[in-house]
CSV table of C-alpha atoms in Angstrom, one decimal:
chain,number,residue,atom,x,y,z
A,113,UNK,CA,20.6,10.4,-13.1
A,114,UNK,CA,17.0,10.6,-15.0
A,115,UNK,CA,14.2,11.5,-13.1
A,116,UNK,CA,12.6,7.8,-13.1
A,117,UNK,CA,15.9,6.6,-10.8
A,118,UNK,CA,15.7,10.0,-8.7
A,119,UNK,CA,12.0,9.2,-8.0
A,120,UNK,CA,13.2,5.4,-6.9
A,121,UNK,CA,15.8,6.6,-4.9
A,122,UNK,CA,13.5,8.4,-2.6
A,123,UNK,CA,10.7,6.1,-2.6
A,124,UNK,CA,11.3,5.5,1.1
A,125,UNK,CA,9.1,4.8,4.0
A,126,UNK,CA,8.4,7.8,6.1
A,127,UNK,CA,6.3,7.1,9.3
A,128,UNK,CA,5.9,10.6,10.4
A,129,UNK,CA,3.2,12.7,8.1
A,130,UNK,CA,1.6,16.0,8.2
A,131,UNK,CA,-1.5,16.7,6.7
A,132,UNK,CA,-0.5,19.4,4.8
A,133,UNK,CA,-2.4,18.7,1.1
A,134,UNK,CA,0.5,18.9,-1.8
A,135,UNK,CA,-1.5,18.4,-4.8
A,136,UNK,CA,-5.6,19.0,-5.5
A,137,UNK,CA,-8.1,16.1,-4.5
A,138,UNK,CA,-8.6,15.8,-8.3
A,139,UNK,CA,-4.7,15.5,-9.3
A,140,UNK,CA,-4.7,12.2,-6.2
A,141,UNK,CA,-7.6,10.5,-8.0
A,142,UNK,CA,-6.1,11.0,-11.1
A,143,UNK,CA,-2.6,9.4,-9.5
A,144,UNK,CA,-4.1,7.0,-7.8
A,145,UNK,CA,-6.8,6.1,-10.7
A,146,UNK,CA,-3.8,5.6,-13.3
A,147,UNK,CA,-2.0,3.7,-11.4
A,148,UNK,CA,-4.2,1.5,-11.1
A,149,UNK,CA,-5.3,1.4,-14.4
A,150,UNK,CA,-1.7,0.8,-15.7
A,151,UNK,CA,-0.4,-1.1,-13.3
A,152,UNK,CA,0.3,-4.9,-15.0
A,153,UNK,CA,-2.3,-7.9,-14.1
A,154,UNK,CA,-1.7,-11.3,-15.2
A,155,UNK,CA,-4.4,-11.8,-18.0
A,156,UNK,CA,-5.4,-8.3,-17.7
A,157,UNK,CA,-7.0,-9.7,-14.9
A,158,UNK,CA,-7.5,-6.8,-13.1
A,159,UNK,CA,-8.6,-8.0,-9.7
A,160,UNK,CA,-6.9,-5.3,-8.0
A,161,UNK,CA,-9.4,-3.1,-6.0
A,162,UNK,CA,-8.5,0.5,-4.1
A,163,UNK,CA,-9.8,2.5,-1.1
A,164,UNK,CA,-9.3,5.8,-0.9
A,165,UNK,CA,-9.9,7.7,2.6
A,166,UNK,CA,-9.4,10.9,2.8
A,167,UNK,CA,-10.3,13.6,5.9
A,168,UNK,CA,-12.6,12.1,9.0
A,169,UNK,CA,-12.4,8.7,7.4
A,170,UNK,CA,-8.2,8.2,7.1
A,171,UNK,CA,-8.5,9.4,10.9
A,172,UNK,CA,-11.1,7.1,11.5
A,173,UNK,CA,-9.0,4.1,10.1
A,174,UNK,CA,-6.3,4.7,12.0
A,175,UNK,CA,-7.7,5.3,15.6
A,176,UNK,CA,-9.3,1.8,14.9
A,177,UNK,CA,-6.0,0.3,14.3
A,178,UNK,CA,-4.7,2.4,17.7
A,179,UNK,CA,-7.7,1.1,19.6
A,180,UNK,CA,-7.2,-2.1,18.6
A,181,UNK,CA,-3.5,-2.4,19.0
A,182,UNK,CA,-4.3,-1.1,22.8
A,183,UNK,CA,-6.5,-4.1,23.4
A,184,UNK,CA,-3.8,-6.7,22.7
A,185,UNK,CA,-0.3,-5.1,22.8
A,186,UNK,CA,1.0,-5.2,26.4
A,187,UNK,CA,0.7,-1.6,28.3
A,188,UNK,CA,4.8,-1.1,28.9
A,189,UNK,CA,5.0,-1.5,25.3
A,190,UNK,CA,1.6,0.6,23.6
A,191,UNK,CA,3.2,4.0,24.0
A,192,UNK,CA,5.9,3.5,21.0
A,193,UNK,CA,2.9,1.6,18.7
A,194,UNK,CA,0.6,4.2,19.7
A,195,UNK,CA,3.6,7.0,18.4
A,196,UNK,CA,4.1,4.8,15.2
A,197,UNK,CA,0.1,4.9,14.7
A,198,UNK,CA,0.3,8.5,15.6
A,199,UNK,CA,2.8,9.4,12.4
A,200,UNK,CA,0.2,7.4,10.0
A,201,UNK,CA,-2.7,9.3,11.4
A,202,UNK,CA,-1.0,12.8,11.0
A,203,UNK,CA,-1.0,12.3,6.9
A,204,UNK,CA,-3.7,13.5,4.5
A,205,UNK,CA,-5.2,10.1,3.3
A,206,UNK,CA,-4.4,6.3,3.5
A,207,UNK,CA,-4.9,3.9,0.6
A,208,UNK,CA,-6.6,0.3,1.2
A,209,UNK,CA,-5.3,-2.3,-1.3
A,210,UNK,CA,-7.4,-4.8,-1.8
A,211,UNK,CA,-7.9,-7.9,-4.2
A,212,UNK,CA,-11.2,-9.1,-5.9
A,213,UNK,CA,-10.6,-12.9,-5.0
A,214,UNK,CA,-14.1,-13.6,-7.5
A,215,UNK,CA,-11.8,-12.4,-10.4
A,216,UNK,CA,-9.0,-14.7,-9.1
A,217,UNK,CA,-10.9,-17.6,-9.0
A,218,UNK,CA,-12.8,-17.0,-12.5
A,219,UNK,CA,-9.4,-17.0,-14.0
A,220,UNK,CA,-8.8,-20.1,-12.4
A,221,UNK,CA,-11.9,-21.6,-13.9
A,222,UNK,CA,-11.0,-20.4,-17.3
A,223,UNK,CA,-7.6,-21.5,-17.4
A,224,UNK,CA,-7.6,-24.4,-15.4
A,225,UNK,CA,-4.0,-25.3,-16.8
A,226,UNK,CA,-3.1,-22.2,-14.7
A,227,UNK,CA,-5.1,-22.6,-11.5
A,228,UNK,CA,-2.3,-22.9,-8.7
A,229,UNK,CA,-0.3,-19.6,-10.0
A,230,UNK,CA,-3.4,-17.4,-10.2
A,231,UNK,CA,-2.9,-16.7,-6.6
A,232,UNK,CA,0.5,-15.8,-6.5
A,233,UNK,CA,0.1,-13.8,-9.6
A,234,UNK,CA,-2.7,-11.7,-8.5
A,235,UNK,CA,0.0,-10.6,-4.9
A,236,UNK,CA,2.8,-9.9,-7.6
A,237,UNK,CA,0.2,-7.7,-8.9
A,238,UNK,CA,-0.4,-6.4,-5.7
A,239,UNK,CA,2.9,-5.6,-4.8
A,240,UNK,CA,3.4,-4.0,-8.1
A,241,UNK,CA,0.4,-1.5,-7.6
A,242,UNK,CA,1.8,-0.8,-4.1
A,243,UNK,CA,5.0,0.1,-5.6
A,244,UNK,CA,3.7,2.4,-7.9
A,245,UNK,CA,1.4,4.0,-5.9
A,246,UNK,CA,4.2,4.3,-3.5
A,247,UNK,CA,6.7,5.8,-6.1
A,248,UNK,CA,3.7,7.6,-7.9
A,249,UNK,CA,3.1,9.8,-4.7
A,250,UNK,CA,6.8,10.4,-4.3
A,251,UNK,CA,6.9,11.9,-7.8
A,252,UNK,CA,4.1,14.7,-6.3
A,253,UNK,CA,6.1,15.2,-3.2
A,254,UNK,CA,4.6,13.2,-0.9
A,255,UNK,CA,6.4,10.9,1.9
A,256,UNK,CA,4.1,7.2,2.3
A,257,UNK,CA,4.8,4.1,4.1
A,258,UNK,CA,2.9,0.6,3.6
A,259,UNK,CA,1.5,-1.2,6.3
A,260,UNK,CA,-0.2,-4.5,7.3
A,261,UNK,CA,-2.6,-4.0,10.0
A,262,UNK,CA,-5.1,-6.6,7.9
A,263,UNK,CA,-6.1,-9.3,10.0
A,264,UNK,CA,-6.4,-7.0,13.0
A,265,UNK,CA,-9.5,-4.6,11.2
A,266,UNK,CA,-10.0,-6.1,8.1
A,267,UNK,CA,-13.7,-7.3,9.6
A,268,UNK,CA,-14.5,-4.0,11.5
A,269,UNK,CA,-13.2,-1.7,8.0
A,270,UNK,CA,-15.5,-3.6,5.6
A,271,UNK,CA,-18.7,-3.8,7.9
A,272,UNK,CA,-17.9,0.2,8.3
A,273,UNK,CA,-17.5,0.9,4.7
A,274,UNK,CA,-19.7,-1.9,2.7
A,275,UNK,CA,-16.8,-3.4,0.9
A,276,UNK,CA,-17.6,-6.4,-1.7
A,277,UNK,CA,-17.5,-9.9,0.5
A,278,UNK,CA,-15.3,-11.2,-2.3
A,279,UNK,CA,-12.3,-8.5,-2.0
A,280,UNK,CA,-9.3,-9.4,0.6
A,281,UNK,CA,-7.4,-6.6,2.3
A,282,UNK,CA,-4.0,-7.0,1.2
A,283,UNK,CA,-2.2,-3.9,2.6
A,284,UNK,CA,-2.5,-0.3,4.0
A,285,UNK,CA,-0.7,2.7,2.6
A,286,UNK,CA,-0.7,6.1,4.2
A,287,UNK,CA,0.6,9.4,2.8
A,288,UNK,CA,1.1,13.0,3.5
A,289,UNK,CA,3.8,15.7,3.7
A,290,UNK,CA,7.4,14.1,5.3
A,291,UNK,CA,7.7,15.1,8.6
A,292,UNK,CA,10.5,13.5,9.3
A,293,UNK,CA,13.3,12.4,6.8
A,294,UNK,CA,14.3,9.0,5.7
A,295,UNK,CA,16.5,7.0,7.5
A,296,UNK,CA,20.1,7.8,6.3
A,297,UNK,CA,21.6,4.2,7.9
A,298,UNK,CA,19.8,2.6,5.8
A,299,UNK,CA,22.0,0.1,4.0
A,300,UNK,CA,22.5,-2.0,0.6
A,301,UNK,CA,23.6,-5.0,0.4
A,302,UNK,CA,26.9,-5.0,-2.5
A,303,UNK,CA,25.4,-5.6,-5.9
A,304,UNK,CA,27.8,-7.9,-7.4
A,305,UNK,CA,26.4,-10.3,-4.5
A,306,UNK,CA,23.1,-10.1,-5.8
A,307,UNK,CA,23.5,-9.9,-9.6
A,308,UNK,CA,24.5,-12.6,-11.5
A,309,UNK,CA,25.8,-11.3,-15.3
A,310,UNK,CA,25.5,-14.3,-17.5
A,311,UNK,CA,26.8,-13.6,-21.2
């Protein structure tokens, strides 16, 4: 098996991270910079927008998720969200996907023709980023996870960090050393009942 399917193989979500720093800070932003620079947009739109938090601010992130979990989640049941919260915050850094919604609808004014896809092309390109981002810090031996915690902070985290009115949260990835393995019952469903071969 190549390298590429090994790598997509193992891009799986681990929700217990250390904080134990695999690569340099400059090798991350170099990851994280190309994928986002290579990553497909549709008429190299390139609405796509990250965050990057790193040390005091990653922890900060997630203790506002925690705190604001414990204001609405029922007490009996906050002690296994709290543990799941815990497992992001243990990681080196968390990545904030966002999407510059000003670029989305200038596209839409440009290409009129277009307007009602430019929406759901702009979360395909989301969800591509996320994947390789995801797969991209696999390939340097990190374990990652993506959340949506969005409507729950999305207010608080761009008052705190000065984020462009115009760019939507559209996600939450965190990432550090496994500290815990994958899942092994995870399942597939059979292939043949999902690909259709049409010759």
């Amino acid at each position: 098996m190549s390298d590429f399917y090994k790598i997509m193989e193992n891009r799986r979500s681990i929700l217990r991270l250390s904080k134990e720093a695999l690569i340099s800070q400059e090798r991350l932003e170099e990851v994280v910079g190309n994928a986002l620079k290579f990553t497909p947009t549709a008429f190299n739109g390139q609405e796509q927008r990250l965050v990057l938090l790193m040390d005091k601010k990653h922890d900060w992130f997630w203790n506002l998720v925690k705190s604001t979990l414990k204001a609405i989640v029922p007490a009996e049941n906050f002690p296994s969200s709290e543990d799941r919260i815990n497992g992001f915050l243990g990681g080196v850094g968390t990545i904030l996907f966002y999407q510059d919604t000003a670029v989305t609808k200038g596209l839409q004014e440009t290409f009129p023709i277009y307007k009602d896809n430019f929406p759901i092309w702009a979360m395909q390109s989301s969800g591509m980023l996320k994947y390789t981002l995801w797969t991209s810090l696999v390939k340097e031996g990190y374990g990652a996870n993506i959340q949506h915690y969005t409507e729950l902070i999305e207010a608080e985290v761009n008052e705190e960090l000065n984020i462009d009115s115009n760019w939507k949260m559209v996600g939450q990835l965190s990432f550090g050393k496994a500290a815990q393995s994958p899942n092994p019952n995870k399942t597939f469903e059979p292939i043949e009942n999902r690909l259709i071969v049409i010759k």
